[in-house]
Amino acid sequence: MQIKFGTDGWRGVIARDFTFDNLSLVAQATMDYLNRDGSGNKGLVIGYDRRFLSRDFARRVAEVAAGNGIRVRLTDGYAPTPAVSWAVRESGAGAGIMITASHNPPEYNGFKVKEAFGGSARPSTTKVLEEIVAFNVANDRRVVATPFEEALGKGMIEIFDPCEGYFRQIGRYVDLELIARAGIPVVVDPMYGAGSGFLPRLLAGVHEIHNSENPSFGGQPPEPIGEHLAELSALLKGGSYRVGLALDGDADRIGAVDENGDFFSSHCIFTVILRHLIEHKHLRGGVVKTVSTTRMVDLLARKFDLPLFETPIGFKHICELMLTEDILMGGEESGGLGVKGHIPERDGILLGLLLLEAMAVSGKGLRRLLDETMDEIGHFSYRRIDRRIGGDAKEQLIARLKSAPPAEIDGRRVAATNFSDGFKFIFENGDWLLIRPSGTEPVLRLYSEAGTPDQVDRLLRAAEVLAAL
């Protein structure tokens, strides 16, 4: 099969695409790449989430690394992706590998590459990895591996706790004592994923739900979006808690529920934390958003005279800018947010704590903090819907939108377009609609932001008609 890296790593359905044989091919190509550029001498950090067979997949990658002369530090259990990424940065490793399919459905697993700076592999890097895999397959390159116990005995594999250094970094970035003194009643939903148990370890008194080991994730994808957080919302509506935090399958994404029990999307989180960083932590720098992210970020950047950058979807694009520019905060619609002074990487745990810090400093709930900002810059509604679409239908739609994009949608003139990643149609008042095929699933994603929920719904219905769904 052809190995293709998507928005963050290579992913596939377990036992169909994501097999031990295919994983071994990708691992061998990765070790060839690291040894070719000299990074292999600096060692490799490997971590894994709680998905089916993730531990065994991680051990197989470690065997291939050891077989190619690369020393491995393997996590002593499941771990959040940001903890693994921080371990790469802190230890000076040549790279990191995280076995996870992030927020994808339970039947998927994946292979994320973290570069030496502690962030997602850049597109230029994953392109080379794809080329090496193809070359190795075409030339019958043998996978070289050392059995796990043998490599462990030889010291080529070391088992370590990635959280010690990560927790020290979190404590430097966030005032945990301030949050504790505020006594905010918090409930966390790690969605059965690799973030289970970590926020309670950092902050006493935090209550968790859905923290047992469950590779089926309770029958739904571990993605912290509104429709997956009904139980968390009910707990907030019950009045026992003031905020709910949710993490995706590998804890690099964040979602929340506000003091009213309503879903608090990544757009809202981005807006509240950006203002907190500027006004309370007194930080400055550029702001990066992906093409599907709220205009509230644009307006806040303008208000505080900060440079604004827009990228295609995928945190790897934000990461590239964080490496070359002075970036205060970067984020995407799916809940991946990163901040200055940490690693150029998404971190759901850190961002959740920053939300709590913003509440502790202000004495206000999340919704009130957002409403105060909206009163200044304007009120916005946002919604995304996903629709399954076959491969042929997807290709036909892409071809049609490229060759003949509509000049009018729902009776409204399209004032501008942005086809850098999907098909974004922008209207005269700033409302917008985005039609984008998923890079990892047979899904068409439809996004819209407008002044009212009714306007958002109208644009999404128009998108479904346009896409012939």
Short mmCIF file of C-alpha atoms in Angstrom, two decimals:
data_model
loop_
_atom_site.label_atom_id
_atom_site.label_comp_id
_atom_site.label_asym_id
_atom_site.label_seq_id
_atom_site.Cartn_x
_atom_site.Cartn_y
_atom_site.Cartn_z
CA MET A 1 0.00 0.00 0.00
CA GLN A 2 0.99 3.63 -0.41
CA ILE A 3 1.86 5.34 2.87
CA LYS A 4 0.60 8.91 3.08
CA PHE A 5 0.97 11.29 6.01
CA GLY A 6 -2.10 13.42 6.71
CA THR A 7 -2.60 16.54 8.82
CA ASP A 8 -0.53 14.98 11.63
CA GLY A 9 1.06 11.63 10.98
CA TRP A 10 0.15 8.43 9.17
CA ARG A 11 -3.13 6.83 10.26
CA GLY A 12 -5.12 3.83 9.19
CA VAL A 13 -7.68 1.25 10.24
CA ILE A 14 -6.14 -1.37 12.53
CA ALA A 15 -5.58 -4.76 10.84
CA ARG A 16 -6.50 -3.35 7.43
CA ASP A 17 -4.04 -0.52 6.82
CA PHE A 18 -2.37 -0.08 10.19
CA THR A 19 -0.70 -3.49 10.49
CA PHE A 20 2.56 -4.59 12.07
CA ASP A 21 4.03 -5.11 8.60
CA ASN A 22 3.09 -1.64 7.37
CA LEU A 23 4.16 -0.09 10.66
CA SER A 24 7.53 -1.81 10.32
CA LEU A 25 7.97 -0.30 6.85
CA VAL A 26 7.23 3.19 8.15
CA ALA A 27 9.46 2.67 11.18
CA GLN A 28 12.35 1.48 8.99
CA ALA A 29 11.98 4.50 6.71
CA THR A 30 11.98 6.78 9.76
CA MET A 31 15.18 5.21 11.11
CA ASP A 32 16.79 5.49 7.67
CA TYR A 33 15.89 9.17 7.65
CA LEU A 34 17.23 9.79 11.17
CA ASN A 35 20.49 7.96 10.49
CA ARG A 36 20.91 9.74 7.18
CA ASP A 37 20.80 13.22 8.72
CA GLY A 38 22.69 12.33 11.91
CA SER A 39 19.71 12.66 14.26
CA GLY A 40 19.77 8.96 15.07
CA ASN A 41 22.86 9.47 17.22
CA LYS A 42 20.79 11.64 19.58
CA GLY A 43 18.29 8.89 20.32
CA LEU A 44 14.54 8.52 19.93
CA VAL A 45 11.62 9.00 22.34
CA ILE A 46 8.61 6.70 21.82
CA GLY A 47 5.21 6.99 23.48
CA TYR A 48 1.75 5.54 22.98
CA ASP A 49 -1.90 6.09 23.83
CA ARG A 50 -4.62 3.71 25.10
CA ARG A 51 -5.87 2.42 21.75
CA PHE A 52 -6.02 -1.24 20.85
CA LEU A 53 -2.47 -2.66 20.48
CA SER A 54 -0.80 0.76 20.91
CA ARG A 55 1.70 -0.61 23.45
CA ASP A 56 2.65 -3.47 21.13
CA PHE A 57 2.93 -1.15 18.14
CA ALA A 58 5.22 1.13 20.16
CA ARG A 59 7.41 -1.80 21.18
CA ARG A 60 7.71 -2.82 17.53
CA VAL A 61 8.91 0.66 16.57
CA ALA A 62 11.42 0.44 19.42
CA GLU A 63 12.67 -2.90 18.06
CA VAL A 64 13.23 -1.37 14.63
CA ALA A 65 15.01 1.63 16.12
CA ALA A 66 17.29 -0.61 18.16
CA GLY A 67 17.99 -2.77 15.12
CA ASN A 68 19.18 0.32 13.32
CA GLY A 69 21.50 1.39 16.12
CA ILE A 70 19.23 4.11 17.56
CA ARG A 71 18.83 4.23 21.33
CA VAL A 72 15.24 4.48 22.52
CA ARG A 73 13.54 6.01 25.54
CA LEU A 74 10.13 4.29 25.72
CA THR A 75 7.40 5.59 28.01
CA ASP A 76 6.58 3.37 30.98
CA GLY A 77 2.88 3.44 30.13
CA TYR A 78 0.36 5.36 28.09
CA ALA A 79 1.20 9.07 27.90
CA PRO A 80 -0.21 12.29 26.46
CA THR A 81 1.34 13.37 23.18
CA PRO A 82 2.49 16.75 24.62
CA ALA A 83 4.38 14.95 27.41
CA VAL A 84 6.21 12.88 24.79
CA SER A 85 6.89 15.98 22.69
CA TRP A 86 8.29 17.79 25.73
CA ALA A 87 10.52 14.80 26.51
CA VAL A 88 11.98 15.03 22.99
CA ARG A 89 12.78 18.71 23.49
CA GLU A 90 14.04 18.39 27.06
CA SER A 91 16.27 15.37 26.45
CA GLY A 92 17.75 16.64 23.19
CA ALA A 93 16.56 13.55 21.32
CA GLY A 94 16.79 13.43 17.55
CA ALA A 95 13.04 12.83 17.24
CA GLY A 96 9.99 11.30 18.84
CA ILE A 97 7.34 8.82 17.74
CA MET A 98 3.85 8.77 19.23
CA ILE A 99 1.59 5.80 18.50
CA THR A 100 -1.87 7.36 18.41
CA ALA A 101 -4.73 8.16 16.07
CA SER A 102 -5.60 11.19 18.18
CA HIS A 103 -9.33 11.95 17.86
CA ASN A 104 -10.11 9.42 15.11
CA PRO A 105 -12.66 6.59 15.65
CA PRO A 106 -11.63 3.57 17.77
CA GLU A 107 -10.81 1.35 14.78
CA TYR A 108 -7.92 3.65 13.79
CA ASN A 109 -4.35 3.91 15.02
CA GLY A 110 -1.51 6.11 13.88
CA PHE A 111 2.15 7.06 13.82
CA LYS A 112 3.02 10.68 14.68
CA VAL A 113 6.54 11.97 14.15
CA LYS A 114 7.87 14.68 16.47
CA GLU A 115 10.98 16.54 15.36
CA ALA A 116 13.85 17.53 17.67
CA PHE A 117 12.20 20.86 18.52
CA GLY A 118 9.29 18.98 20.14
CA GLY A 119 6.61 19.64 17.55
CA SER A 120 4.81 17.90 14.70
CA ALA A 121 6.93 16.87 11.73
CA ARG A 122 6.90 19.55 9.06
CA PRO A 123 5.42 18.83 5.61
CA SER A 124 8.92 18.81 4.11
CA THR A 125 9.91 16.06 6.56
CA THR A 126 6.85 13.85 6.05
CA LYS A 127 7.27 14.17 2.27
CA VAL A 128 10.77 12.71 2.57
CA LEU A 129 9.51 9.92 4.83
CA GLU A 130 6.87 8.99 2.23
CA GLU A 131 9.56 8.91 -0.45
CA ILE A 132 11.84 6.67 1.63
CA VAL A 133 8.98 4.23 2.33
CA ALA A 134 8.20 4.03 -1.41
CA PHE A 135 11.88 3.58 -2.28
CA ASN A 136 12.40 0.88 0.33
CA VAL A 137 9.34 -1.07 -0.85
CA ALA A 138 10.38 -0.80 -4.51
CA ASN A 139 13.89 -2.01 -3.69
CA ASP A 140 12.94 -4.73 -1.18
CA ARG A 141 14.70 -2.94 1.67
CA ARG A 142 14.77 -5.32 4.64
CA VAL A 143 13.33 -4.19 7.95
CA VAL A 144 16.08 -4.50 10.57
CA ALA A 145 14.93 -5.08 14.14
CA THR A 146 16.28 -6.34 17.46
CA PRO A 147 13.84 -8.36 19.63
CA PHE A 148 12.47 -6.23 22.44
CA GLU A 149 13.84 -8.10 25.45
CA GLU A 150 17.26 -8.40 23.82
CA ALA A 151 17.36 -4.67 23.05
CA LEU A 152 16.24 -3.90 26.61
CA GLY A 153 19.00 -6.10 28.02
CA LYS A 154 21.61 -4.41 25.85
CA GLY A 155 20.54 -0.97 26.99
CA MET A 156 19.30 0.03 23.54
CA ILE A 157 15.81 0.54 25.02
CA GLU A 158 15.29 2.45 28.27
CA ILE A 159 11.90 2.66 30.01
CA PHE A 160 11.19 6.10 31.49
CA ASP A 161 8.45 8.27 33.00
CA PRO A 162 7.81 11.19 30.60
CA CYS A 163 5.70 13.10 33.09
CA GLU A 164 8.36 14.19 35.57
CA GLY A 165 9.93 16.76 33.26
CA TYR A 166 6.59 17.65 31.68
CA PHE A 167 4.98 18.42 35.03
CA ARG A 168 7.94 20.66 35.96
CA GLN A 169 7.40 22.60 32.74
CA ILE A 170 3.66 22.92 33.39
CA GLY A 171 4.41 24.25 36.88
CA ARG A 172 6.72 26.89 35.42
CA TYR A 173 4.11 28.04 32.90
CA VAL A 174 0.90 28.05 34.96
CA ASP A 175 0.37 29.28 38.51
CA LEU A 176 -1.00 26.06 39.98
CA GLU A 177 -1.07 27.53 43.50
CA LEU A 178 -3.25 30.42 42.32
CA ILE A 179 -5.67 28.00 40.68
CA ALA A 180 -5.77 25.83 43.79
CA ARG A 181 -6.50 28.83 46.03
CA ALA A 182 -9.38 29.87 43.75
CA GLY A 183 -11.11 26.57 44.60
CA ILE A 184 -12.84 26.26 41.22
CA PRO A 185 -14.98 23.08 41.10
CA VAL A 186 -13.60 21.28 38.02
CA VAL A 187 -14.64 18.08 36.26
CA VAL A 188 -12.53 16.58 33.47
CA ASP A 189 -13.52 14.16 30.72
CA PRO A 190 -10.36 12.58 29.22
CA MET A 191 -12.64 10.51 26.97
CA TYR A 192 -10.94 7.26 28.07
CA GLY A 193 -7.74 8.51 26.44
CA ALA A 194 -4.10 9.07 27.26
CA GLY A 195 -4.85 12.19 29.31
CA SER A 196 -6.62 10.11 31.97
CA GLY A 197 -5.32 10.87 35.45
CA PHE A 198 -2.99 13.71 34.53
CA LEU A 199 -4.97 16.83 35.49
CA PRO A 200 -5.85 15.35 38.91
CA ARG A 201 -2.12 14.71 39.44
CA LEU A 202 -1.38 18.37 38.73
CA LEU A 203 -4.32 19.86 40.62
CA ALA A 204 -5.80 18.29 43.75
CA GLY A 205 -9.58 18.04 43.90
CA VAL A 206 -10.19 17.66 40.17
CA HIS A 207 -12.88 15.06 39.45
CA GLU A 208 -12.66 12.84 36.35
CA ILE A 209 -15.17 10.84 34.35
CA HIS A 210 -14.51 8.31 31.56
CA ASN A 211 -10.98 7.63 32.79
CA SER A 212 -10.94 3.83 32.70
CA GLU A 213 -9.12 1.89 29.99
CA ASN A 214 -11.60 1.42 27.15
CA PRO A 215 -10.13 1.06 23.62
CA SER A 216 -13.61 1.50 22.13
CA PHE A 217 -13.84 4.94 23.82
CA GLY A 218 -17.39 4.28 24.90
CA GLY A 219 -18.51 3.76 21.31
CA GLN A 220 -17.64 7.19 19.94
CA PRO A 221 -14.52 8.95 18.63
CA PRO A 222 -12.49 10.56 21.45
CA GLU A 223 -12.98 14.04 20.01
CA PRO A 224 -13.96 16.82 22.47
CA ILE A 225 -16.84 18.34 20.50
CA GLY A 226 -20.32 19.21 21.75
CA GLU A 227 -22.16 16.07 20.65
CA HIS A 228 -19.64 13.87 22.49
CA LEU A 229 -19.82 15.72 25.82
CA ALA A 230 -23.43 15.19 26.92
CA GLU A 231 -22.49 13.68 30.29
CA LEU A 232 -19.98 16.44 31.02
CA SER A 233 -22.60 19.04 30.13
CA ALA A 234 -25.18 17.37 32.39
CA LEU A 235 -22.77 17.52 35.32
CA LEU A 236 -22.32 21.27 34.82
CA LYS A 237 -26.06 21.80 34.49
CA GLY A 238 -26.47 19.92 37.77
CA GLY A 239 -24.67 22.76 39.52
CA SER A 240 -21.88 20.86 41.28
CA TYR A 241 -19.12 22.17 39.02
CA ARG A 242 -18.17 25.53 37.54
CA VAL A 243 -16.23 24.32 34.51
CA GLY A 244 -15.75 21.12 32.53
CA LEU A 245 -12.63 20.30 30.54
CA ALA A 246 -12.36 17.59 27.88
CA LEU A 247 -9.29 16.06 26.21
CA ASP A 248 -9.05 14.07 23.01
CA GLY A 249 -7.57 10.58 22.70
CA ASP A 250 -3.95 11.65 23.08
CA ALA A 251 -4.62 14.83 25.11
CA ASP A 252 -3.19 17.31 22.64
CA ARG A 253 -6.63 18.85 21.97
CA ILE A 254 -8.98 20.63 24.32
CA GLY A 255 -12.72 21.20 24.59
CA ALA A 256 -14.73 22.69 27.44
CA VAL A 257 -18.17 23.15 28.98
CA ASP A 258 -18.96 26.50 30.57
CA GLU A 259 -20.66 27.42 33.84
CA ASN A 260 -24.10 27.13 32.18
CA GLY A 261 -23.43 23.60 30.94
CA ASP A 262 -23.04 24.76 27.33
CA PHE A 263 -20.28 23.54 25.02
CA PHE A 264 -17.35 25.98 24.90
CA SER A 265 -15.65 25.39 21.56
CA SER A 266 -11.99 25.73 20.63
CA HIS A 267 -12.81 29.10 19.05
CA CYS A 268 -14.07 30.35 22.40
CA ILE A 269 -11.09 28.80 24.20
CA PHE A 270 -8.65 30.41 21.74
CA THR A 271 -10.29 33.80 22.28
CA VAL A 272 -10.31 33.64 26.10
CA ILE A 273 -6.74 32.34 26.43
CA LEU A 274 -5.32 34.78 23.88
CA ARG A 275 -6.73 37.68 25.87
CA HIS A 276 -5.46 36.12 29.13
CA LEU A 277 -1.94 35.81 27.73
CA ILE A 278 -1.95 39.43 26.60
CA GLU A 279 -3.63 41.15 29.53
CA HIS A 280 -2.65 39.00 32.53
CA LYS A 281 0.57 37.26 31.53
CA HIS A 282 1.72 40.37 29.61
CA LEU A 283 2.95 38.41 26.60
CA ARG A 284 3.03 39.59 23.00
CA GLY A 285 3.77 38.10 19.59
CA GLY A 286 2.05 37.03 16.41
CA VAL A 287 -1.16 35.01 16.25
CA VAL A 288 -1.63 32.03 13.92
CA LYS A 289 -4.97 30.51 12.97
CA THR A 290 -5.99 27.91 10.43
CA VAL A 291 -8.41 28.59 7.62
CA SER A 292 -11.34 27.10 9.59
CA THR A 293 -10.83 29.15 12.75
CA THR A 294 -12.98 31.99 14.10
CA ARG A 295 -12.76 35.66 13.08
CA MET A 296 -12.71 36.57 16.77
CA VAL A 297 -8.99 35.83 16.70
CA ASP A 298 -8.51 38.24 13.79
CA LEU A 299 -10.36 40.98 15.63
CA LEU A 300 -8.47 40.47 18.89
CA ALA A 301 -5.15 40.54 17.02
CA ARG A 302 -6.23 43.82 15.42
CA LYS A 303 -7.37 45.24 18.76
CA PHE A 304 -4.00 44.55 20.40
CA ASP A 305 -1.95 45.32 17.25
CA LEU A 306 -0.53 41.81 16.88
CA PRO A 307 0.58 40.26 13.55
CA LEU A 308 -1.91 37.69 12.22
CA PHE A 309 -1.10 34.64 10.09
CA GLU A 310 -3.49 32.15 8.47
CA THR A 311 -2.47 28.62 7.44
CA PRO A 312 -4.03 25.46 6.01
CA ILE A 313 -5.54 23.04 8.54
CA GLY A 314 -3.03 20.98 10.48
CA PHE A 315 -0.92 22.09 13.41
CA LYS A 316 2.25 21.26 11.47
CA HIS A 317 1.67 24.46 9.49
CA ILE A 318 1.29 26.47 12.70
CA CYS A 319 4.39 24.75 14.05
CA GLU A 320 6.46 25.94 11.08
CA LEU A 321 5.53 29.55 11.82
CA MET A 322 6.23 29.10 15.53
CA LEU A 323 9.74 28.03 14.55
CA THR A 324 10.42 31.02 12.29
CA GLU A 325 8.36 33.87 13.80
CA ASP A 326 7.74 35.30 17.26
CA ILE A 327 4.34 33.66 17.79
CA LEU A 328 2.31 34.23 20.94
CA MET A 329 -0.41 31.67 20.21
CA GLY A 330 -1.51 29.41 17.40
CA GLY A 331 -4.60 27.28 17.07
CA GLU A 332 -7.05 25.39 14.94
CA GLU A 333 -10.77 24.63 14.96
CA SER A 334 -10.31 21.05 16.11
CA GLY A 335 -9.08 22.08 19.56
CA GLY A 336 -5.33 22.07 18.91
CA LEU A 337 -3.78 25.14 20.54
CA GLY A 338 -0.18 26.04 21.33
CA VAL A 339 1.44 28.95 23.16
CA LYS A 340 4.69 30.86 23.32
CA GLY A 341 7.32 29.73 25.82
CA HIS A 342 6.38 26.05 25.67
CA ILE A 343 6.85 23.77 22.66
CA PRO A 344 5.57 24.41 19.12
CA GLU A 345 2.90 21.81 19.74
CA ARG A 346 -0.73 21.37 20.75
CA ASP A 347 -1.21 20.73 24.43
CA GLY A 348 -4.71 20.11 25.76
CA ILE A 349 -3.54 19.72 29.36
CA LEU A 350 -1.66 23.03 29.45
CA LEU A 351 -4.47 24.87 27.67
CA GLY A 352 -7.02 23.48 30.12
CA LEU A 353 -4.93 24.80 33.00
CA LEU A 354 -4.62 28.19 31.28
CA LEU A 355 -8.42 28.35 31.15
CA LEU A 356 -8.52 27.68 34.88
CA GLU A 357 -5.85 30.31 35.45
CA ALA A 358 -7.89 32.87 33.48
CA MET A 359 -10.89 32.06 35.67
CA ALA A 360 -8.83 32.25 38.85
CA VAL A 361 -7.30 35.63 37.95
CA SER A 362 -10.62 37.18 36.93
CA GLY A 363 -13.01 35.45 39.29
CA LYS A 364 -15.32 34.93 36.29
CA GLY A 365 -16.71 31.93 34.42
CA LEU A 366 -15.73 31.07 30.87
CA ARG A 367 -18.97 32.30 29.29
CA ARG A 368 -18.78 35.63 31.07
CA LEU A 369 -15.16 36.10 29.94
CA LEU A 370 -16.14 35.37 26.34
CA ASP A 371 -19.25 37.58 26.44
CA GLU A 372 -17.21 40.52 27.68
CA THR A 373 -14.87 40.14 24.70
CA MET A 374 -17.75 39.70 22.25
CA ASP A 375 -19.37 42.85 23.58
CA GLU A 376 -16.27 44.65 22.35
CA ILE A 377 -15.55 42.94 19.02
CA GLY A 378 -18.94 41.55 17.95
CA HIS A 379 -20.97 38.39 18.53
CA PHE A 380 -20.39 35.27 16.45
CA SER A 381 -21.92 31.83 15.99
CA TYR A 382 -20.06 28.85 14.56
CA ARG A 383 -20.88 25.27 13.64
CA ARG A 384 -19.24 22.37 11.84
CA ILE A 385 -21.03 19.33 10.47
CA ASP A 386 -19.46 16.20 9.01
CA ARG A 387 -21.03 14.17 6.21
CA ARG A 388 -19.75 10.88 4.85
CA ILE A 389 -18.81 10.97 1.19
CA GLY A 390 -17.43 8.33 -1.18
CA GLY A 391 -14.11 8.72 -2.92
CA ASP A 392 -15.57 9.27 -6.39
CA ALA A 393 -18.12 11.79 -5.15
CA LYS A 394 -15.40 13.63 -3.25
CA GLU A 395 -13.18 13.91 -6.32
CA GLN A 396 -16.08 15.08 -8.49
CA LEU A 397 -17.00 17.77 -5.96
CA ILE A 398 -13.41 19.01 -5.73
CA ALA A 399 -13.16 19.23 -9.52
CA ARG A 400 -16.47 21.08 -9.77
CA LEU A 401 -15.64 23.64 -7.08
CA LYS A 402 -12.21 24.27 -8.61
CA SER A 403 -13.48 24.76 -12.15
CA ALA A 404 -16.73 26.61 -11.42
CA PRO A 405 -16.89 28.04 -7.87
CA PRO A 406 -20.27 29.64 -7.10
CA ALA A 407 -20.47 33.44 -7.18
CA GLU A 408 -23.53 33.37 -4.90
CA ILE A 409 -24.58 31.10 -2.02
CA ASP A 410 -27.96 31.24 -0.27
CA GLY A 411 -28.73 34.42 -2.19
CA ARG A 412 -25.59 36.14 -0.86
CA ARG A 413 -22.77 37.37 -3.08
CA VAL A 414 -19.39 35.75 -2.48
CA ALA A 415 -17.00 38.65 -1.85
CA ALA A 416 -13.79 36.61 -1.60
CA THR A 417 -12.53 33.03 -1.68
CA ASN A 418 -9.69 31.12 -0.05
CA PHE A 419 -8.87 27.74 -1.58
CA SER A 420 -5.61 27.14 0.32
CA ASP A 421 -7.19 24.17 2.11
CA GLY A 422 -10.67 23.28 0.97
CA PHE A 423 -13.07 25.84 -0.45
CA LYS A 424 -13.76 28.87 1.71
CA PHE A 425 -16.36 31.42 0.60
CA ILE A 426 -16.32 34.78 2.38
CA PHE A 427 -19.26 37.19 2.28
CA GLU A 428 -19.29 40.99 2.42
CA ASN A 429 -19.98 41.25 6.14
CA GLY A 430 -17.24 38.73 7.04
CA ASP A 431 -19.49 35.66 7.42
CA TRP A 432 -17.95 32.61 5.80
CA LEU A 433 -18.53 29.03 4.68
CA LEU A 434 -15.86 26.34 4.24
CA ILE A 435 -16.28 23.04 2.37
CA ARG A 436 -13.33 20.74 3.03
CA PRO A 437 -12.72 17.03 2.44
CA SER A 438 -11.08 15.35 5.45
CA GLY A 439 -7.47 14.33 5.04
CA THR A 440 -7.83 11.22 7.23
CA GLU A 441 -11.41 9.93 6.84
CA PRO A 442 -14.07 9.46 4.07
CA VAL A 443 -15.78 12.59 5.34
CA LEU A 444 -16.71 16.02 4.00
CA ARG A 445 -16.43 18.72 6.65
CA LEU A 446 -18.68 21.78 6.37
CA TYR A 447 -17.91 24.84 8.51
CA SER A 448 -19.59 28.21 8.89
CA GLU A 449 -19.31 31.31 11.04
CA ALA A 450 -21.85 34.13 11.01
CA GLY A 451 -23.53 36.68 13.24
CA THR A 452 -26.40 34.42 14.33
CA PRO A 453 -27.07 30.68 14.66
CA ASP A 454 -29.81 30.95 12.02
CA GLN A 455 -27.39 32.42 9.48
CA VAL A 456 -24.91 29.64 10.22
CA ASP A 457 -27.60 26.97 9.69
CA ARG A 458 -28.70 28.53 6.41
CA LEU A 459 -25.15 28.54 5.06
CA LEU A 460 -24.57 24.93 6.12
CA ARG A 461 -27.80 23.80 4.44
CA ALA A 462 -26.72 25.65 1.30
CA ALA A 463 -23.37 23.84 1.47
CA GLU A 464 -25.11 20.46 1.64
CA VAL A 465 -27.12 21.36 -1.47
CA LEU A 466 -23.99 22.60 -3.23
CA ALA A 467 -22.17 19.37 -2.40
CA ALA A 468 -25.21 17.28 -3.48
CA LEU A 469 -25.28 15.48 -0.12
#
